[in-house]
Amino acid sequence: MGYLTQTGTDLLRAEALLREGELVAVPTETVYGLAADATRPQAAARIFEVKQRPRFNPLIVHTDHPERVRELVSEWPPEAEALAKACWPGPLTLLLPRSSRIPDLVTAGSPRVAVRIPDHPLTLELLRRLPFPLAAPSANPFGYISPTTAAHVAAQLGGRIPYILDGGPARVGLESTIIGWEAGQPVLYRQGGIPAEVLEPITGPLGQPAPGLKPQAAGMLGSHYAPATPLILGDLRSLLRGRNPQRTGILSLRPGSYGLPPGQAIALSADGDLREAAQQFFAALRTLDALHLEAILAEPMPDTGLGRAINDRLRRAQAERKAAPDLPSDSVS
Ligand code: TXA
Ligand code: MG
């Protein structure tokens, strides 16, 4: 769209652009966001255009302070207060009934708005300076891998936005966990940067969304987070059999020797640390995708803590090629 995209740490520049209704990519602790004034429909509409995201897929609204969150919602239950105290700023998004400040476009017409306070000093400072909250999805084209560095954003949205605020590599590396309530019961809509094990002592057991009630729809599109290279999930050594190692990539938790050319096997953590694995995950997937191999083989992570959120992304990345005809009509990006 004819921008000379610049990357830097100029908060005044970012602030001025956002006040003019422009888009700015901003760092958060989870992934980079593509931000615009959440109270201005024309500004938020540009997000959908630039991301090529369907309009039925709503946006998360970000602000800097719990008092300001309360202006965005029409109800603030004690459970939300408890989660906010324990987790904000941080990788948790709450789905709550929206106030009239939030335009229809941002929630895709839903009576609920997704809100969070991100934990990144630059973006928190930016939010403090702005008189409005920021709507921000992950700063990737719809359906592709989420960006965890400013360079990832530039590689895909360069030329389409004026400015990328560079806050370094994202510390958590996976999108926020999304929680809401259905008939008073807490529901997990998307696994993410805060594991369910940390939330359940506060919320009680987290349920699944009711099938008919899936919102438009937190992390629920079958194909998602997808590299262009086919990704296959399973036991690495069995998957490797019969494949050409020269044309194959491997994504594992710990290092192993698989007989692939250097750089084609990426281990997410030398000692199997799931936090480190989460932090490295999207960048590793991008690196392997850029090699244009025949396939990327990935092993499931241990089914605990952040391992479950990584497995969720791996399954969606794998679903890209398989599940297209069966996709639910609701979706995420
Ligand atoms: O960590 C994150 O959450 C990042 C950073 C930038 O904050 N954002 C992010 O946004 O991952 P996005 O748009 O890529 O994913 C947000 C998810 C989508 O699946 C969307 O459908 C869901 O949240 N969502 C947003 N608003 C919603 C609403 N009002 N009702 C139901 N789902 C909603
Ligand atoms: Mg996304």
Coordinates of C-alpha atoms and ligand atoms in Angstrom, one line a residue:
M1 CA 0.0 0.0 0.0
G2 CA 2.8 2.3 -0.8
Y3 CA 4.6 2.9 2.5
L4 CA 8.3 3.0 3.1
T5 CA 8.1 1.0 6.3
Q6 CA 10.5 2.1 9.0
T7 CA 11.6 0.2 12.1
G8 CA 12.8 1.9 15.3
T9 CA 12.1 2.7 18.9
D10 CA 10.6 6.2 18.4
L11 CA 7.6 6.2 20.7
L12 CA 6.6 9.8 19.6
R13 CA 6.4 8.7 16.0
A14 CA 4.3 5.6 16.9
E15 CA 2.1 7.8 19.0
A16 CA 1.6 10.4 16.3
L17 CA 0.8 7.8 13.6
L18 CA -1.8 6.1 15.8
R19 CA -3.4 9.4 16.6
E20 CA -3.7 10.0 12.9
G21 CA -5.6 6.7 12.5
E22 CA -2.6 4.9 10.9
L23 CA -1.4 1.3 11.7
V24 CA 1.8 0.6 13.8
A25 CA 3.2 -2.8 14.6
V26 CA 3.9 -3.0 18.3
P27 CA 5.9 -5.4 20.4
T28 CA 4.3 -7.4 23.2
E29 CA 5.6 -10.1 25.4
T30 CA 3.6 -12.7 23.3
V31 CA 3.9 -11.8 19.6
Y32 CA 4.0 -8.5 17.7
G33 CA 0.6 -6.9 17.2
L34 CA -0.7 -4.8 14.3
A35 CA -2.2 -1.9 16.2
A36 CA -4.8 0.8 15.5
D37 CA -7.2 3.0 17.5
A38 CA -9.8 0.6 18.7
T39 CA -12.4 3.3 19.1
R40 CA -12.2 4.4 15.4
P41 CA -13.9 2.0 12.9
Q42 CA -12.0 3.4 9.9
A43 CA -8.6 2.8 11.7
A44 CA -9.6 -0.7 12.8
A45 CA -10.9 -1.5 9.3
R46 CA -7.3 -0.9 7.9
I47 CA -6.1 -3.8 10.1
F48 CA -8.5 -6.2 8.3
E49 CA -7.3 -4.9 5.0
V50 CA -3.6 -5.1 5.7
K51 CA -3.8 -8.6 7.3
Q52 CA -6.3 -9.8 4.7
R53 CA -8.3 -11.0 7.6
P54 CA -12.0 -11.9 7.3
R55 CA -14.2 -9.3 9.0
F56 CA -16.0 -11.9 11.0
N57 CA -12.8 -12.5 13.0
P58 CA -12.7 -10.0 16.0
L59 CA -9.8 -8.2 17.4
I60 CA -8.2 -8.1 20.9
V61 CA -8.3 -4.6 22.5
H62 CA -5.2 -3.6 24.5
T63 CA -4.8 -1.1 27.2
D64 CA -2.4 -0.2 30.0
H65 CA -4.4 -0.2 33.2
P66 CA -7.2 -2.2 34.8
E67 CA -9.2 1.0 35.3
R68 CA -9.1 1.6 31.6
V69 CA -10.1 -2.0 30.9
R70 CA -13.3 -1.3 32.9
E71 CA -14.3 1.4 30.4
L72 CA -14.2 -1.2 27.7
V73 CA -16.5 -3.7 29.3
S74 CA -20.1 -3.5 30.7
E75 CA -19.5 -6.1 33.4
W76 CA -16.5 -6.8 35.6
P77 CA -17.1 -10.0 37.5
P78 CA -15.1 -10.8 40.6
E79 CA -13.4 -13.7 38.6
A80 CA -12.1 -11.2 36.1
E81 CA -10.8 -9.0 38.9
A82 CA -9.0 -12.0 40.4
L83 CA -7.4 -13.0 37.1
A84 CA -6.5 -9.4 36.3
K85 CA -4.7 -9.1 39.7
A86 CA -2.8 -12.3 39.2
C87 CA -1.9 -12.0 35.5
W88 CA -1.9 -8.5 34.1
P89 CA 0.2 -7.1 32.6
G90 CA 0.7 -10.5 30.9
P91 CA -0.3 -13.0 28.3
L92 CA -4.0 -13.4 29.3
T93 CA -7.0 -12.1 27.3
L94 CA -10.5 -11.9 28.9
L95 CA -13.7 -12.1 26.9
L96 CA -16.3 -9.9 28.6
P97 CA -19.5 -8.0 27.7
R98 CA -18.5 -4.9 25.8
S99 CA -19.2 -1.3 26.6
S100 CA -20.5 1.2 24.0
R101 CA -16.9 2.5 23.5
I102 CA -16.1 -0.5 21.3
P103 CA -17.3 -0.4 17.7
D104 CA -19.1 -3.4 16.1
L105 CA -16.2 -3.9 13.7
V106 CA -13.7 -4.7 16.5
T107 CA -15.9 -7.4 18.0
A108 CA -17.3 -8.6 14.7
G109 CA -20.7 -7.8 16.0
S110 CA -20.3 -10.0 19.1
P111 CA -21.6 -8.6 22.4
R112 CA -18.3 -9.6 24.0
V113 CA -15.0 -7.8 23.7
A114 CA -11.5 -9.4 24.1
V115 CA -9.3 -7.3 26.4
R116 CA -5.8 -7.6 27.7
I117 CA -2.9 -5.6 29.2
P118 CA 0.3 -6.6 27.4
D119 CA 3.6 -6.9 29.4
H120 CA 6.1 -4.9 27.3
P121 CA 7.6 -1.6 28.5
L122 CA 7.5 0.2 25.2
T123 CA 4.0 -0.7 24.4
L124 CA 2.8 0.0 27.9
E125 CA 4.4 3.5 27.6
L126 CA 2.7 4.0 24.2
L127 CA -0.7 3.0 25.7
R128 CA -0.2 5.4 28.6
R129 CA 0.4 8.3 26.2
L130 CA -2.6 7.5 24.0
P131 CA -6.2 8.6 24.9
F132 CA -7.6 5.4 23.3
P133 CA -7.0 1.6 23.5
L134 CA -5.4 -0.3 20.7
A135 CA -7.0 -3.1 18.7
A136 CA -4.2 -5.4 17.7
P137 CA -4.2 -8.9 16.1
S138 CA -0.9 -10.7 15.6
A139 CA 1.0 -8.8 12.9
N140 CA 1.1 -11.5 10.3
P141 CA -0.9 -12.0 7.1
F142 CA -4.1 -14.1 8.0
G143 CA -3.3 -17.7 8.6
Y144 CA 0.5 -17.4 8.6
I145 CA 3.1 -17.8 11.4
S146 CA 2.9 -15.1 14.1
P147 CA 5.8 -12.7 14.3
T148 CA 8.1 -12.6 17.4
T149 CA 10.6 -10.0 16.1
A150 CA 10.4 -6.7 14.3
A151 CA 12.2 -8.3 11.4
H152 CA 9.4 -10.9 11.0
V153 CA 6.9 -8.1 10.8
A154 CA 9.0 -6.2 8.2
A155 CA 9.4 -9.4 6.1
Q156 CA 5.6 -9.7 5.7
L157 CA 4.0 -6.4 6.2
G158 CA 6.8 -4.2 4.8
G159 CA 5.4 -1.6 2.4
R160 CA 1.9 -2.0 3.9
I161 CA 2.4 -0.1 7.2
P162 CA 4.4 3.1 8.0
Y163 CA 6.1 2.0 11.2
I164 CA 7.3 -1.0 13.3
L165 CA 8.1 -0.2 16.9
D166 CA 11.0 -2.5 17.7
G167 CA 10.9 -4.0 21.2
G168 CA 13.3 -6.9 20.6
P169 CA 12.4 -10.6 20.5
A170 CA 9.1 -11.4 22.2
R171 CA 9.8 -12.9 25.7
V172 CA 6.9 -15.4 25.8
G173 CA 6.6 -16.2 22.1
L174 CA 3.1 -17.6 22.0
E175 CA -0.2 -15.6 21.8
S176 CA -2.2 -14.9 24.9
T177 CA -4.4 -17.4 26.6
I178 CA -8.1 -16.5 26.1
I179 CA -10.6 -17.0 28.9
G180 CA -14.3 -16.2 29.0
W181 CA -17.5 -17.4 30.8
E182 CA -20.5 -19.3 29.5
A183 CA -23.5 -19.6 31.8
G184 CA -21.2 -18.5 34.6
Q185 CA -18.6 -21.3 33.9
P186 CA -15.0 -20.4 33.0
V187 CA -14.1 -21.5 29.4
L188 CA -10.7 -21.8 27.8
Y189 CA -11.0 -20.5 24.2
R190 CA -7.3 -20.5 23.3
Q191 CA -4.3 -22.0 25.0
G192 CA -1.5 -19.6 25.1
G193 CA 1.3 -17.9 27.1
I194 CA -0.2 -18.6 30.5
P195 CA -0.9 -22.3 31.0
A196 CA -4.2 -23.6 32.3
E197 CA -2.4 -25.0 35.4
V198 CA -1.7 -21.4 36.5
L199 CA -5.2 -20.2 35.8
E200 CA -7.3 -23.0 37.3
P201 CA -6.4 -22.4 40.9
I202 CA -8.0 -19.0 40.4
T203 CA -10.9 -19.8 38.0
G204 CA -11.7 -23.4 38.9
P205 CA -11.7 -26.1 36.2
L206 CA -11.7 -24.5 32.7
G207 CA -14.3 -25.9 30.3
Q208 CA -14.5 -26.2 26.5
P209 CA -16.6 -23.7 24.6
A210 CA -20.1 -25.0 23.9
P211 CA -20.1 -26.2 20.2
G212 CA -22.8 -23.9 19.0
L213 CA -21.5 -21.0 21.0
K214 CA -18.0 -20.9 19.7
P215 CA -17.1 -17.2 19.4
Q216 CA -15.9 -16.1 16.1
A217 CA -13.6 -17.9 17.4
A218 CA -10.6 -17.8 19.5
G219 CA -7.9 -20.0 18.0
M220 CA -10.4 -22.4 16.4
L221 CA -9.7 -22.3 12.7
G222 CA -8.4 -25.7 11.8
S223 CA -5.6 -24.4 9.6
H224 CA -3.6 -21.8 11.3
Y225 CA -0.1 -20.6 12.2
A226 CA 0.8 -22.4 9.0
P227 CA 4.1 -22.4 7.2
A228 CA 4.1 -22.7 3.4
T229 CA 6.0 -26.0 3.7
P230 CA 3.9 -29.0 4.7
L231 CA 4.3 -29.8 8.4
I232 CA 3.9 -33.3 9.7
L233 CA 3.5 -34.1 13.3
G234 CA 4.6 -37.4 14.9
D235 CA 7.5 -39.6 15.9
L236 CA 10.5 -38.1 14.1
R237 CA 12.4 -41.3 13.4
S238 CA 9.4 -43.1 11.9
L239 CA 8.5 -40.0 9.9
L240 CA 12.0 -39.8 8.5
R241 CA 12.0 -43.3 7.1
G242 CA 11.7 -43.2 3.3
R243 CA 12.3 -39.4 3.1
N244 CA 15.1 -37.6 1.5
P245 CA 17.1 -36.1 4.4
Q246 CA 18.4 -33.4 2.0
R247 CA 14.9 -32.1 1.5
T248 CA 13.5 -32.5 5.0
G249 CA 13.5 -30.3 8.1
I250 CA 13.1 -31.3 11.7
L251 CA 11.7 -29.4 14.7
S252 CA 12.3 -31.1 18.0
L253 CA 12.2 -30.2 21.6
R254 CA 15.7 -31.4 22.5
P255 CA 18.7 -31.7 20.1
G256 CA 19.1 -35.1 18.4
S257 CA 21.1 -36.5 15.5
Y258 CA 18.9 -37.2 12.5
G259 CA 21.5 -37.1 9.7
L260 CA 20.2 -34.0 8.1
P261 CA 22.3 -31.2 6.6
P262 CA 23.3 -28.5 9.1
G263 CA 20.6 -26.0 9.9
Q264 CA 17.8 -28.4 8.8
A265 CA 17.2 -29.8 12.3
I266 CA 16.2 -27.2 14.9
A267 CA 16.0 -28.0 18.6
L268 CA 13.8 -25.6 20.6
S269 CA 15.7 -26.0 23.9
A270 CA 19.0 -27.7 24.8
D271 CA 17.6 -29.0 28.0
G272 CA 14.0 -29.4 27.1
D273 CA 12.7 -26.2 28.8
L274 CA 9.2 -25.5 27.6
R275 CA 9.4 -21.8 28.2
E276 CA 12.5 -21.6 26.0
A277 CA 10.8 -23.8 23.5
A278 CA 7.8 -21.5 23.4
Q279 CA 10.0 -18.4 23.0
Q280 CA 11.9 -20.0 20.0
F281 CA 8.9 -21.8 18.4
F282 CA 7.6 -19.4 15.8
A283 CA 11.0 -18.2 14.7
A284 CA 12.2 -21.8 14.3
L285 CA 9.2 -22.6 12.1
R286 CA 9.9 -19.5 10.0
T287 CA 13.6 -20.5 9.6
L288 CA 12.7 -24.0 8.4
D289 CA 9.9 -22.7 6.1
A290 CA 12.4 -20.3 4.5
L291 CA 14.5 -23.3 3.4
H292 CA 11.7 -24.4 1.0
L293 CA 12.0 -28.1 1.9
E294 CA 9.6 -30.9 1.0
A295 CA 8.4 -31.3 4.5
I296 CA 9.0 -30.1 8.1
L297 CA 8.7 -33.0 10.6
A298 CA 7.8 -32.0 14.1
E299 CA 7.4 -33.9 17.3
P300 CA 4.7 -33.2 19.9
M301 CA 5.9 -31.5 23.0
P302 CA 5.1 -32.9 26.5
D303 CA 1.4 -32.4 27.2
T304 CA 1.9 -30.0 30.1
G305 CA 2.2 -26.3 30.7
L306 CA 3.3 -24.3 27.6
G307 CA 3.8 -27.7 25.8
R308 CA 0.1 -27.8 25.3
A309 CA 0.0 -24.4 23.7
I310 CA 2.8 -25.3 21.4
N311 CA 1.1 -28.6 20.5
D312 CA -2.1 -26.6 19.7
R313 CA -0.1 -24.5 17.2
L314 CA 1.7 -27.6 15.7
R315 CA -1.7 -29.3 15.1
R316 CA -3.1 -26.2 13.4
A317 CA 0.0 -25.8 11.3
Q318 CA -0.3 -29.5 10.2
A319 CA -4.1 -29.0 9.5
E320 CA -3.4 -26.5 6.8
R321 CA -3.1 -29.0 4.0
K322 CA -5.3 -31.7 5.4
A323 CA -8.4 -30.2 6.7
A324 CA -9.4 -27.4 4.4
P325 CA -12.8 -28.9 3.4
D326 CA -13.8 -29.5 7.0
L327 CA -13.0 -26.2 8.5
P328 CA -15.5 -24.8 10.9
S329 CA -17.0 -21.5 9.7
D330 CA -15.6 -19.7 12.7
S331 CA -11.9 -19.0 12.7
V332 CA -9.0 -17.3 14.2
S333 CA -5.9 -15.4 13.3
Ligands
TXA1 O1 -1.1 -12.4 22.4 C1 -2.0 -12.0 21.7 O2 -3.2 -12.3 22.0 C2 -1.7 -11.2 20.4 C3 -1.0 -9.9 20.9 C4 -0.8 -9.0 19.7 O3 -1.8 -9.3 21.9 N1 -2.9 -11.0 19.7 C5 -3.5 -12.0 19.0 O4 -4.5 -11.6 18.2 O5 -3.1 -13.1 19.0 P1 -5.2 -12.5 17.1 O6 -6.2 -11.6 16.4 O7 -4.1 -13.0 16.2 O8 -6.0 -13.5 17.9 C6 -7.0 -13.1 18.7 C7 -8.1 -14.2 18.8 C8 -8.7 -14.5 17.6 O9 -8.8 -15.9 17.5 C9 -10.1 -13.9 17.7 O10 -11.1 -14.7 17.0 C10 -10.3 -14.0 19.2 O11 -9.1 -13.7 19.7 N2 -11.2 -12.9 19.6 C11 -10.9 -11.6 19.6 N3 -12.0 -10.9 20.0 C12 -13.0 -11.8 20.2 C13 -14.3 -11.7 20.6 N4 -14.9 -10.5 20.9 N5 -15.0 -12.8 20.8 C14 -14.4 -14.0 20.5 N6 -13.2 -14.2 20.1 C15 -12.5 -13.1 20.0
MG2 MG -3.1 -14.3 15.1

